[in-house]
Tab-separated table of N, CA, C and O in Angstrom:
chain	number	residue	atom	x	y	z
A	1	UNK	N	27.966	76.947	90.088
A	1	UNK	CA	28.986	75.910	90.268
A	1	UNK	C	28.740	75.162	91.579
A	1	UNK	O	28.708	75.868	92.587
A	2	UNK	N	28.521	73.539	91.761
A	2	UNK	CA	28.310	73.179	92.767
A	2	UNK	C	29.615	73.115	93.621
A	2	UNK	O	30.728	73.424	93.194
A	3	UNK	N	29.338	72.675	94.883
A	3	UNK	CA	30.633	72.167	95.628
A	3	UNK	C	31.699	71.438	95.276
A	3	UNK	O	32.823	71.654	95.729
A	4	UNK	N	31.401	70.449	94.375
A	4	UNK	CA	32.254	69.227	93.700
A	4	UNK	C	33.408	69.488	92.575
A	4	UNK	O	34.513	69.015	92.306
A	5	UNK	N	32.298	70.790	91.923
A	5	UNK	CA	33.189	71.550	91.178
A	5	UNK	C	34.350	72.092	91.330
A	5	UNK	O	35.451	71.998	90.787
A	6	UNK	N	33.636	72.996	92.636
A	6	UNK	CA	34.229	73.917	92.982
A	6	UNK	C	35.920	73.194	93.941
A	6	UNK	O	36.994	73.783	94.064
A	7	UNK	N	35.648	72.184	94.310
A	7	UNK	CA	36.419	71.160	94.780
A	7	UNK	C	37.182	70.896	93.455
A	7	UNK	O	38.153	71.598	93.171
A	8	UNK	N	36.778	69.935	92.669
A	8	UNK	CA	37.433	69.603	91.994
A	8	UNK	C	38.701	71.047	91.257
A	8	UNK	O	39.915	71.167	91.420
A	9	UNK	N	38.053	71.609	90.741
A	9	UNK	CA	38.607	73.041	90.283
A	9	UNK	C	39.998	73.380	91.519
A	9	UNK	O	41.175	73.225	91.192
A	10	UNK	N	39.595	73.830	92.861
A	10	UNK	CA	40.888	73.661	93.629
A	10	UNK	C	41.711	73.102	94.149
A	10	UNK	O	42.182	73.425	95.239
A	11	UNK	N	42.059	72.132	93.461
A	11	UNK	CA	42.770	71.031	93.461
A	11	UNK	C	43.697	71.273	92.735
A	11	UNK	O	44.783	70.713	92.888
A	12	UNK	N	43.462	72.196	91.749
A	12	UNK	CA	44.502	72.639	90.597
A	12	UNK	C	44.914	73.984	90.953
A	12	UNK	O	44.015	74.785	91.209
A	13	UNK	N	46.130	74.368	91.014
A	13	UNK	CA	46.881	75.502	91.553
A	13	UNK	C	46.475	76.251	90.322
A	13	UNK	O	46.455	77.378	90.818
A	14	UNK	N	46.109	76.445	88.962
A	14	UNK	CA	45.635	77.008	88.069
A	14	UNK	C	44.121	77.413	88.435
A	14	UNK	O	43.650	78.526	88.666
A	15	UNK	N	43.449	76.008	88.410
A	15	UNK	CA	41.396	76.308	88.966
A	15	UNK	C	41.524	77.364	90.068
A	15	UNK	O	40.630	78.188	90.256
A	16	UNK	N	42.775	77.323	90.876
A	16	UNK	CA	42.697	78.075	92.360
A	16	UNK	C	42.535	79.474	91.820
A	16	UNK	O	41.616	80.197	92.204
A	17	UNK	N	43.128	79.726	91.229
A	17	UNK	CA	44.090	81.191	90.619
A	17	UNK	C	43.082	81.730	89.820
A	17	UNK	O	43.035	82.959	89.774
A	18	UNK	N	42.048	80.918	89.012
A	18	UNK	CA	41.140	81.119	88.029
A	18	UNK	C	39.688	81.689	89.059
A	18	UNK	O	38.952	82.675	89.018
A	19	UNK	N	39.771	80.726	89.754
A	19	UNK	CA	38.922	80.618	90.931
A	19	UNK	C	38.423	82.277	91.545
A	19	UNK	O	37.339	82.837	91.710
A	20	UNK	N	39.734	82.617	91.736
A	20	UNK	CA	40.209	83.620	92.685
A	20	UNK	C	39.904	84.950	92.030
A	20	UNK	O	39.708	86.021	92.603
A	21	UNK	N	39.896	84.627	90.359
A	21	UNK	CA	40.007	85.636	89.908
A	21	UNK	C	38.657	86.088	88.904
A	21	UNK	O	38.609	87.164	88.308
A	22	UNK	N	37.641	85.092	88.854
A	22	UNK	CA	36.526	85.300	89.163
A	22	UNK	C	35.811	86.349	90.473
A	22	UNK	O	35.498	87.538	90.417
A	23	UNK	N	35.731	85.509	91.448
A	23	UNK	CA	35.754	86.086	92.564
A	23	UNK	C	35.977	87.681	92.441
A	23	UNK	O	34.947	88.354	92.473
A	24	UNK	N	37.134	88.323	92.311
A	24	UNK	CA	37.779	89.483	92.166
A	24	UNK	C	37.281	90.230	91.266
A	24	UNK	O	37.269	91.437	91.508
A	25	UNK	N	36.554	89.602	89.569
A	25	UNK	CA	35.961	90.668	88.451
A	25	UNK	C	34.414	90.506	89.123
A	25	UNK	O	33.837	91.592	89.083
A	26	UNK	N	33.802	89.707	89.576
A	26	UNK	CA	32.127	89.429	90.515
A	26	UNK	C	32.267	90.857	91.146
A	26	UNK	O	31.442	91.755	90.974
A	27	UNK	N	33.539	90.975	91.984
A	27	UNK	CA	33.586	92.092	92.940
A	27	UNK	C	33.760	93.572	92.357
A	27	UNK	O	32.866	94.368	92.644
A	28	UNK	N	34.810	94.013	91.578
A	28	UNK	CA	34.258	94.585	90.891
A	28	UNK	C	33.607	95.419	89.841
A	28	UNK	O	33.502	96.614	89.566
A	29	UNK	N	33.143	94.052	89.289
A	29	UNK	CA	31.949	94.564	88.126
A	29	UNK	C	30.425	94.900	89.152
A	29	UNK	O	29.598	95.706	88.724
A	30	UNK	N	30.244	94.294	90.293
A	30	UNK	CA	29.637	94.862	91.311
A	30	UNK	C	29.397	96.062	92.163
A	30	UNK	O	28.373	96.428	92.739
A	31	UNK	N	31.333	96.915	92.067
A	31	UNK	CA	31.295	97.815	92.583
A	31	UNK	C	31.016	99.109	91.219
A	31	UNK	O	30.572	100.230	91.469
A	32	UNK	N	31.376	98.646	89.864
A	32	UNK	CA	30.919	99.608	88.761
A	32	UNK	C	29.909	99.509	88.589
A	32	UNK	O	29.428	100.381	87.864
A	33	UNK	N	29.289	98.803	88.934
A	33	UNK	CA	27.630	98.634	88.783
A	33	UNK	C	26.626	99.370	89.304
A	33	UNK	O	25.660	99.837	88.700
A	34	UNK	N	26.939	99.467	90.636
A	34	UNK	CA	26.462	100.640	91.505
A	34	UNK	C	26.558	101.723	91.805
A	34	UNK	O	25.818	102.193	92.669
């Protein structure tokens, strides 16, 4: 996802929240991973 996206996306109190919660399964499906 570039910057613009990622911009555009938090602009929306939903993209934020979606955003966020990416972030959070990255983390961890990272920590079950290992």
């Amino acid at each position: 996802m570039s910057r613009t996206e990622l911009a555009a996306v938090e602009q929306t109190p939903t993209g934020a929240n979606a955003h966020r919660l990416i972030v959070v399964i990255r983390y961890a499906t990272k920590l079950t991973a290992s």
